[in-house]
Coordinates of N, CA and C in Angstrom, one line a residue:
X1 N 92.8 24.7 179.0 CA 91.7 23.9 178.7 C 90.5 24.8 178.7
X2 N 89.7 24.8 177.7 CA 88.7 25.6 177.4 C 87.2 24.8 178.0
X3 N 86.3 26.0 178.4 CA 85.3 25.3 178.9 C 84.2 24.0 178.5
X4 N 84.7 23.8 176.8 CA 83.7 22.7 176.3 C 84.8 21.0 176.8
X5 N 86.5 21.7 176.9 CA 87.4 20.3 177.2 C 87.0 19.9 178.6
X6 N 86.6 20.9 179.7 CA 86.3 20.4 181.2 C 84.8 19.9 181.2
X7 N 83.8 20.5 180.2 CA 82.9 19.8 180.3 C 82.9 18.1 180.1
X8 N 83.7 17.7 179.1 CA 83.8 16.9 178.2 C 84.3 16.1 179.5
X9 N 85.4 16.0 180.4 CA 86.3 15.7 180.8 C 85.2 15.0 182.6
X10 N 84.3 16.1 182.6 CA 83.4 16.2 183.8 C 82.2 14.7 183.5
X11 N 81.7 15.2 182.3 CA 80.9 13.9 181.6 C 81.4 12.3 181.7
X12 N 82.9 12.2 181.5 CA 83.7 11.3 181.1 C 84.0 10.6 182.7
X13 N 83.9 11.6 183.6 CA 84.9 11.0 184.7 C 83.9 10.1 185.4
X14 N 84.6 9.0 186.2 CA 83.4 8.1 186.5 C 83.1 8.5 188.4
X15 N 82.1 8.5 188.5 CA 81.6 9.4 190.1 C 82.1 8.1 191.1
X16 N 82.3 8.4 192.5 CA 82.8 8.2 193.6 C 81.5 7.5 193.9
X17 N 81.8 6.3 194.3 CA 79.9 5.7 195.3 C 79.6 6.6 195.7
X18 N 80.3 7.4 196.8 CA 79.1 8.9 197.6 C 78.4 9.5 197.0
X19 N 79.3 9.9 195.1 CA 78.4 10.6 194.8 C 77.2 9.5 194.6
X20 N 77.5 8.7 193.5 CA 76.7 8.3 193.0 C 74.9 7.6 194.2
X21 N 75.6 7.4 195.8 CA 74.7 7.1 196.5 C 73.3 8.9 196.3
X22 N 74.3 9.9 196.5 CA 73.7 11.2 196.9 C 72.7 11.3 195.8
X23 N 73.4 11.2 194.3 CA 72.5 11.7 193.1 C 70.9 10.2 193.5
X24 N 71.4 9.4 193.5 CA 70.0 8.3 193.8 C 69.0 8.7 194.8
X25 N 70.1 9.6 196.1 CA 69.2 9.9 196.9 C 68.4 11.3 196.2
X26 N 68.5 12.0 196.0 CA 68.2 12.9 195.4 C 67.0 12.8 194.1
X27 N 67.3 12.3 193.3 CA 66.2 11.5 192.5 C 65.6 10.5 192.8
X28 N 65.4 10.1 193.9 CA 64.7 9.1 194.9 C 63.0 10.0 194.9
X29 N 62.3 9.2 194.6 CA 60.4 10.0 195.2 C 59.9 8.9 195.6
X30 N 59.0 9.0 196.3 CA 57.5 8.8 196.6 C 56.4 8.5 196.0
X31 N 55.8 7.4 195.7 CA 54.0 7.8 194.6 C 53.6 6.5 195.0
X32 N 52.7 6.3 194.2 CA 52.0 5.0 194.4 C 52.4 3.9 193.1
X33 N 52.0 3.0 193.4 CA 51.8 2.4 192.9 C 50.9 1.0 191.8
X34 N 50.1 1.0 191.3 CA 49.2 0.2 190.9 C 49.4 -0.9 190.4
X35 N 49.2 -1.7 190.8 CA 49.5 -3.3 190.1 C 48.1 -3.9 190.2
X36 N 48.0 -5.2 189.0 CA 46.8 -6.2 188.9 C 47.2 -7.1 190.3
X37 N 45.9 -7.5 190.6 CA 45.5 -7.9 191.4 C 46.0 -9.6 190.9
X38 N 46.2 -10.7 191.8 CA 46.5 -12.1 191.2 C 45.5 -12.3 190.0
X39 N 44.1 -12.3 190.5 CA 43.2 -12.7 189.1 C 42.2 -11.6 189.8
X40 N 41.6 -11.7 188.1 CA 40.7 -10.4 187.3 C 39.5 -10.0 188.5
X41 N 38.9 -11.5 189.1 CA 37.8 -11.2 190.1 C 38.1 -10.8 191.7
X42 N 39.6 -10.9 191.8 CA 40.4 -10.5 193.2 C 39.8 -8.8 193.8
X43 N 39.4 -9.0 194.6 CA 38.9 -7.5 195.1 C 40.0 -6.6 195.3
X44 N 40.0 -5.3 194.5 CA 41.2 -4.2 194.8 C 40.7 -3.6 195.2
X45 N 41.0 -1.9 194.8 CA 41.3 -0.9 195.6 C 39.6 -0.5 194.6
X46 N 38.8 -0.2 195.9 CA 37.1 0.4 195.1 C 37.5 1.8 194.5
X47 N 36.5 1.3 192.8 CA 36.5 2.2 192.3 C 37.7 2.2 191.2
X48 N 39.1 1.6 191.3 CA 39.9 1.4 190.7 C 40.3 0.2 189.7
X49 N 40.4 0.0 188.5 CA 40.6 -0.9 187.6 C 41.3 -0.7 185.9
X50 N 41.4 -1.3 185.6 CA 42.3 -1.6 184.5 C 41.0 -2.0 183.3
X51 N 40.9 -1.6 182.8 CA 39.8 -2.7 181.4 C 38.4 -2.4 181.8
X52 N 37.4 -3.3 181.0 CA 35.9 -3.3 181.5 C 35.5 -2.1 181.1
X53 N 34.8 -1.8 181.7 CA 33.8 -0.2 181.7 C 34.0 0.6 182.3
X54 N 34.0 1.9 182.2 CA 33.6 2.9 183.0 C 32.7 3.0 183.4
X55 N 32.3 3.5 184.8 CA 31.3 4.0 185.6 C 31.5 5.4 185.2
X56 N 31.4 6.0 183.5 CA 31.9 7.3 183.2 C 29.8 7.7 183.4
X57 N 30.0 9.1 183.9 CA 28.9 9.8 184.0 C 27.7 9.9 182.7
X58 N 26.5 9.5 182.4 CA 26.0 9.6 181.2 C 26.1 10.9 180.6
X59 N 26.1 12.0 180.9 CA 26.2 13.6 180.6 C 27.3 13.3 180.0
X60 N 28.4 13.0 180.0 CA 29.5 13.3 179.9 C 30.0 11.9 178.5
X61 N 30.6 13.2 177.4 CA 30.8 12.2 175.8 C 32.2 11.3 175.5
X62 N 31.9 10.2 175.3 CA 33.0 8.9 175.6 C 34.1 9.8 175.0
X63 N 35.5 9.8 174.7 CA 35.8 10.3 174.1 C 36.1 9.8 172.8
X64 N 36.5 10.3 171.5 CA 36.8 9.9 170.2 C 38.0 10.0 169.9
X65 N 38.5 9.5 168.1 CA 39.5 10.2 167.6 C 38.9 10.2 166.2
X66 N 39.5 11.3 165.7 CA 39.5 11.9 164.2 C 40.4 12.3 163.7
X67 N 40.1 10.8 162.2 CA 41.4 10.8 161.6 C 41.2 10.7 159.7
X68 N 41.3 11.5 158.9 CA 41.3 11.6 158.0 C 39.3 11.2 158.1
X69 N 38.4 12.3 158.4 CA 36.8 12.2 158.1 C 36.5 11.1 159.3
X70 N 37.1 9.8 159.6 CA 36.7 9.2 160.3 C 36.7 9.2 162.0
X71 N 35.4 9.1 162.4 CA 35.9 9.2 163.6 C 35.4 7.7 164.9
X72 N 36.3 7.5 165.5 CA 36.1 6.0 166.3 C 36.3 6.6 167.9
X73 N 35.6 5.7 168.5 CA 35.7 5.9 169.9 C 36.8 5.0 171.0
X74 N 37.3 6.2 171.7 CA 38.7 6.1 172.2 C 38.3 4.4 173.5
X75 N 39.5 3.8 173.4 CA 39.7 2.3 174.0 C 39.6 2.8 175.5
X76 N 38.9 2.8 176.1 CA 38.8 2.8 178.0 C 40.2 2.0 178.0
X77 N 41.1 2.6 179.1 CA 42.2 1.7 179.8 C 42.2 1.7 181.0
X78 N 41.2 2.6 181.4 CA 41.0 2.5 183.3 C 40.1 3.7 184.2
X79 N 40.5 3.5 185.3 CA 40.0 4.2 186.4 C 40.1 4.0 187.2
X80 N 40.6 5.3 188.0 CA 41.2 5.6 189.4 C 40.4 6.4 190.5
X81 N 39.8 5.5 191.7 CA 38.8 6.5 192.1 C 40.0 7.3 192.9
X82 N 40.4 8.4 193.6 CA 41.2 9.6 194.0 C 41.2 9.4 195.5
X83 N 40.0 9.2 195.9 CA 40.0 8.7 197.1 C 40.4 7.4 197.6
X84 N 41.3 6.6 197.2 CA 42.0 5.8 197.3 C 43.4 6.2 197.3
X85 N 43.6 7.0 196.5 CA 44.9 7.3 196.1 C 45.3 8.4 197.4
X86 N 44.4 9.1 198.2 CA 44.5 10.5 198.8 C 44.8 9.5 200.3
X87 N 44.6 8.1 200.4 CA 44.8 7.6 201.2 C 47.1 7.7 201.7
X88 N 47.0 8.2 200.6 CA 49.1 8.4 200.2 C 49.3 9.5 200.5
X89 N 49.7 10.0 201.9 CA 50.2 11.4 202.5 C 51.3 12.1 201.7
X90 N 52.1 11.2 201.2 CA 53.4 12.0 200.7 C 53.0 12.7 199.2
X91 N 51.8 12.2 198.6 CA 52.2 12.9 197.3 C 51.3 13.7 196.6
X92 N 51.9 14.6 196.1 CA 51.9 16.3 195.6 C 50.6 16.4 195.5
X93 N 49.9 17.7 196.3 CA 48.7 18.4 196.0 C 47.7 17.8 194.8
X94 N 46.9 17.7 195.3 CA 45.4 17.0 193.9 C 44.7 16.4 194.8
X95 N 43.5 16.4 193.7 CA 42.3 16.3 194.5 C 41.9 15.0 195.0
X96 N 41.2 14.8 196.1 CA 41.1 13.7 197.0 C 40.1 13.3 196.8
X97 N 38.7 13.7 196.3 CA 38.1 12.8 195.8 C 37.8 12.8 194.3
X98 N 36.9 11.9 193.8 CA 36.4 12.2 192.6 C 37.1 11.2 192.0
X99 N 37.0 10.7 190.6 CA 37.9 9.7 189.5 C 38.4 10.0 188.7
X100 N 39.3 9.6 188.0 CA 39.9 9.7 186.6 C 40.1 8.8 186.2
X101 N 39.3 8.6 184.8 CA 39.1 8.2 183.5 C 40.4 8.4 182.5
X102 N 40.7 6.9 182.0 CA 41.7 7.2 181.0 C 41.2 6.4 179.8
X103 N 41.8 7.1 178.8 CA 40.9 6.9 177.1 C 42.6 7.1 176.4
X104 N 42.9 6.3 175.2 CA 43.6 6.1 174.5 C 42.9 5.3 173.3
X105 N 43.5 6.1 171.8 CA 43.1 5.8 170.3 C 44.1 4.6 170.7
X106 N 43.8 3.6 170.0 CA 44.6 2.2 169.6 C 45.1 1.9 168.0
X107 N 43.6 2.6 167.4 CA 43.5 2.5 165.8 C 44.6 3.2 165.1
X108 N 44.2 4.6 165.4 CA 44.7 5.5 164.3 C 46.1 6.4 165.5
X109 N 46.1 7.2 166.7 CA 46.9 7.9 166.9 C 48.8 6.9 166.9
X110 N 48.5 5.1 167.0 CA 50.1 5.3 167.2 C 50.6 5.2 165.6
X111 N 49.7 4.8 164.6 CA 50.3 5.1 163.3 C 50.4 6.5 162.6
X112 N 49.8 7.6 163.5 CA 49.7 9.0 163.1 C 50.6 10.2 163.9
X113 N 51.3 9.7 165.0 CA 52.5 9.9 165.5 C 51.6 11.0 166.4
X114 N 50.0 10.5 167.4 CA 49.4 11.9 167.8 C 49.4 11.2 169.2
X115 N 49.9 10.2 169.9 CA 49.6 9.9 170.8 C 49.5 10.6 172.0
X116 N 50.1 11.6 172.0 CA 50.3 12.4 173.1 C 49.5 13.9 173.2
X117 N 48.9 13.7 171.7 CA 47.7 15.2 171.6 C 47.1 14.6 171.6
X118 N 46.3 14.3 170.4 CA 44.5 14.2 170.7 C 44.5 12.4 170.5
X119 N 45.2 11.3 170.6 CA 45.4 10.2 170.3 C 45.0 9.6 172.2
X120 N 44.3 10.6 173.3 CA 44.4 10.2 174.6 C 43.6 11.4 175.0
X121 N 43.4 10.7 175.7 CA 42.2 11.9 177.0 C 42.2 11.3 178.0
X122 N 42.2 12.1 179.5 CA 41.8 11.8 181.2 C 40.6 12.4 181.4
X123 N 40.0 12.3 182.0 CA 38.5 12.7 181.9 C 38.9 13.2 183.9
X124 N 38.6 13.7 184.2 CA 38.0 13.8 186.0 C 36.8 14.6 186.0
X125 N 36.4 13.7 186.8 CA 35.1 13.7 187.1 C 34.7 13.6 188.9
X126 N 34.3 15.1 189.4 CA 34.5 15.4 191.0 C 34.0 14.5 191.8
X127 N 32.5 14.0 191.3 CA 31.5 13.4 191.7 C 31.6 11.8 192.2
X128 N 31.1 11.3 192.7 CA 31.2 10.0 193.3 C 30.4 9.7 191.9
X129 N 30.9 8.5 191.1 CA 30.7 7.8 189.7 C 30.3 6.0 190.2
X130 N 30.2 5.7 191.6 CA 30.0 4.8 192.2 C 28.6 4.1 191.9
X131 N 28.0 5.1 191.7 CA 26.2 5.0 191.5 C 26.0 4.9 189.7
X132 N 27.0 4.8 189.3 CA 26.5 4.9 187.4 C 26.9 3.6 187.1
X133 N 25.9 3.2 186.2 CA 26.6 1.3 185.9 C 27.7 1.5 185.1
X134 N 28.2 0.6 184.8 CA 29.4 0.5 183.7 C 28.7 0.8 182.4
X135 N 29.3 1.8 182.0 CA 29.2 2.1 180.4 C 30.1 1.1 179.3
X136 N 28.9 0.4 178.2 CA 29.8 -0.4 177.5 C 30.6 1.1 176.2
X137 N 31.5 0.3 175.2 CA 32.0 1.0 174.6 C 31.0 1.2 173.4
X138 N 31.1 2.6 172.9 CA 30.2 2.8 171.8 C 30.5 1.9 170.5
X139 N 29.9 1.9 169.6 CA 29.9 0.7 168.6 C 30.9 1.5 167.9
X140 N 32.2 0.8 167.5 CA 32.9 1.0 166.5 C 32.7 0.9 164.7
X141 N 33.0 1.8 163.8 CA 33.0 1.5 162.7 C 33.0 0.5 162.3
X142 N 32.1 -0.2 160.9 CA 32.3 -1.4 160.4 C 32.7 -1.1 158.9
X143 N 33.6 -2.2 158.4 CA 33.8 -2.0 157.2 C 32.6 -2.2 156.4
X144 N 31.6 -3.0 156.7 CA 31.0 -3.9 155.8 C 30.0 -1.8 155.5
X145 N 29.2 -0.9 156.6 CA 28.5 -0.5 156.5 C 28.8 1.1 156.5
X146 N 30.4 1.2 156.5 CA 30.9 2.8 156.4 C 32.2 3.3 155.7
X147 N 33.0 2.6 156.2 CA 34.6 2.5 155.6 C 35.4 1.7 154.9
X148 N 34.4 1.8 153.8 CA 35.3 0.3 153.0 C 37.0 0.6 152.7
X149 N 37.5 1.6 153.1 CA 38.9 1.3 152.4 C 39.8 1.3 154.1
X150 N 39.0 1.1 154.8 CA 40.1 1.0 156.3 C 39.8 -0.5 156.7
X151 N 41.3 -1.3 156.3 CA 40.7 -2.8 156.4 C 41.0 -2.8 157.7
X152 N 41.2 -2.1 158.6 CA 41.6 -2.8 160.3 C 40.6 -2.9 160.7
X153 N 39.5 -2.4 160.2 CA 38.3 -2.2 160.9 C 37.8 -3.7 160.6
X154 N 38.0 -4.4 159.9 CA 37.3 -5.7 159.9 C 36.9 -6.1 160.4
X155 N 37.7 -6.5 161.5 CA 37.4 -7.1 163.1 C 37.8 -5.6 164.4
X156 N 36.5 -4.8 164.7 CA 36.8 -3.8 165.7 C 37.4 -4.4 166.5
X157 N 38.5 -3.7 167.4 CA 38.9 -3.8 168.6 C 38.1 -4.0 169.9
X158 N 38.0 -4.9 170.3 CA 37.2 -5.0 171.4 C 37.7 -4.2 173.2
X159 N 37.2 -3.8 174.2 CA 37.3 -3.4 175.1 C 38.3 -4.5 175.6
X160 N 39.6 -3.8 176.3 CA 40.1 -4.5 177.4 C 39.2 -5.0 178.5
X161 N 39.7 -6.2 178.7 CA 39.0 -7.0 179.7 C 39.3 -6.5 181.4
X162 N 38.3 -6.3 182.1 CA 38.5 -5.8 183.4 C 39.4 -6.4 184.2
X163 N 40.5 -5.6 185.1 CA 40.8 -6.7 185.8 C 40.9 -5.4 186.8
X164 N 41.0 -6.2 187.8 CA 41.2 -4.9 189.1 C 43.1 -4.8 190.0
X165 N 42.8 -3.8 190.6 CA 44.3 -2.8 190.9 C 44.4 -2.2 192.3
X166 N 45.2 -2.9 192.3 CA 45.8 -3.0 193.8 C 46.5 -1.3 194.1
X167 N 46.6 -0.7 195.5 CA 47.5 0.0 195.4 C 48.5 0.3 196.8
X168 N 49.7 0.3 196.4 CA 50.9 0.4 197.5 C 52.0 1.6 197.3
X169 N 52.4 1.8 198.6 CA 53.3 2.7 198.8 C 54.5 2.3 197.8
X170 N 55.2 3.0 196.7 CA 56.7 3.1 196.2 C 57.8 4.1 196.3
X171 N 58.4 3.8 196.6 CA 59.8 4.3 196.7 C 60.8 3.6 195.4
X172 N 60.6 5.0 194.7 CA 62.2 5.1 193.5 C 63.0 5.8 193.2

């Protein structure tokens, strides 16, 4: 039996519970985890939410995407103030205070196959962001007054609606 038949043979065989308890243990971690709150006005974790606005810093430029000349501003999906999260002993080195900002293209990166380059951005920001009102989203393209041949634009995408985010210890 040549080394590609024992491989084949090793793939195929079905594992013993022990193993299969050991490999679970072994790929077993620690993190958090974030879930919505019952309803949207339920008090969560400060600083942290899903939708709405950012309390993103005025200095600092919403992000975009650019896609064939056009360019539109990226969908807020949230924020995480760090100091909530730093409250979780077990998990891996990063910074304890400060926020992170998350931005995702909705328009153009999942028809452009870029979602994971420039179709998304995390912003962190060191600073307590507590003190800046919510930033609305910048005005999206209209067809009627710039891009007549992008009919999605008809009706812009409006901002996800705020809801707030709970956070708890997981084990998986």
């Amino acid at each position: 039996m040549d080394d590609f038949e024992a491989q084949q043979r090793e793939w195929q065989r079905i594992p013993t519970r022990e193993e299969m308890e050991n490999r679970l243990k072994a790929e077993t971690c620690r993190g958090v985890q974030f879930y919505k709150t019952v309803y949207a006005d339920t008090p969560g974790a400060p600083g942290c939410w899903i939708g709405g606005e950012p309390t993103l810093p005025p200095d600092i430029d919403w992000p975009t995407y650019t896609e064939d000349d056009l360019t539109v501003p990226m969908h807020f999906l949230g924020q995480i103030n760090l100091a909530e999260v730093a409250k979780f002993d077990h998990l891996p080195e990063m910074p304890t205070t400060g926020t992170l900002f998350f931005f995702y293209d909705t328009i153009y990166a999942p028809a452009s196959g870029t979602m994971g380059q420039q179709g998304s951005q995390v912003i962190y920001v060191p600073e307590d962001v507590s003190v800046y009102p919510p930033r609305p989203t910048p005005r999206f393209p209209t067809i009627e007054t710039e891009y007549v041949s992008y009919w999605y634009l008809e009706t812009p995408t409006q901002g996800y609606a705020k809801w707030n985010v709970q956070l708890r210890d997981f084990e998986d």
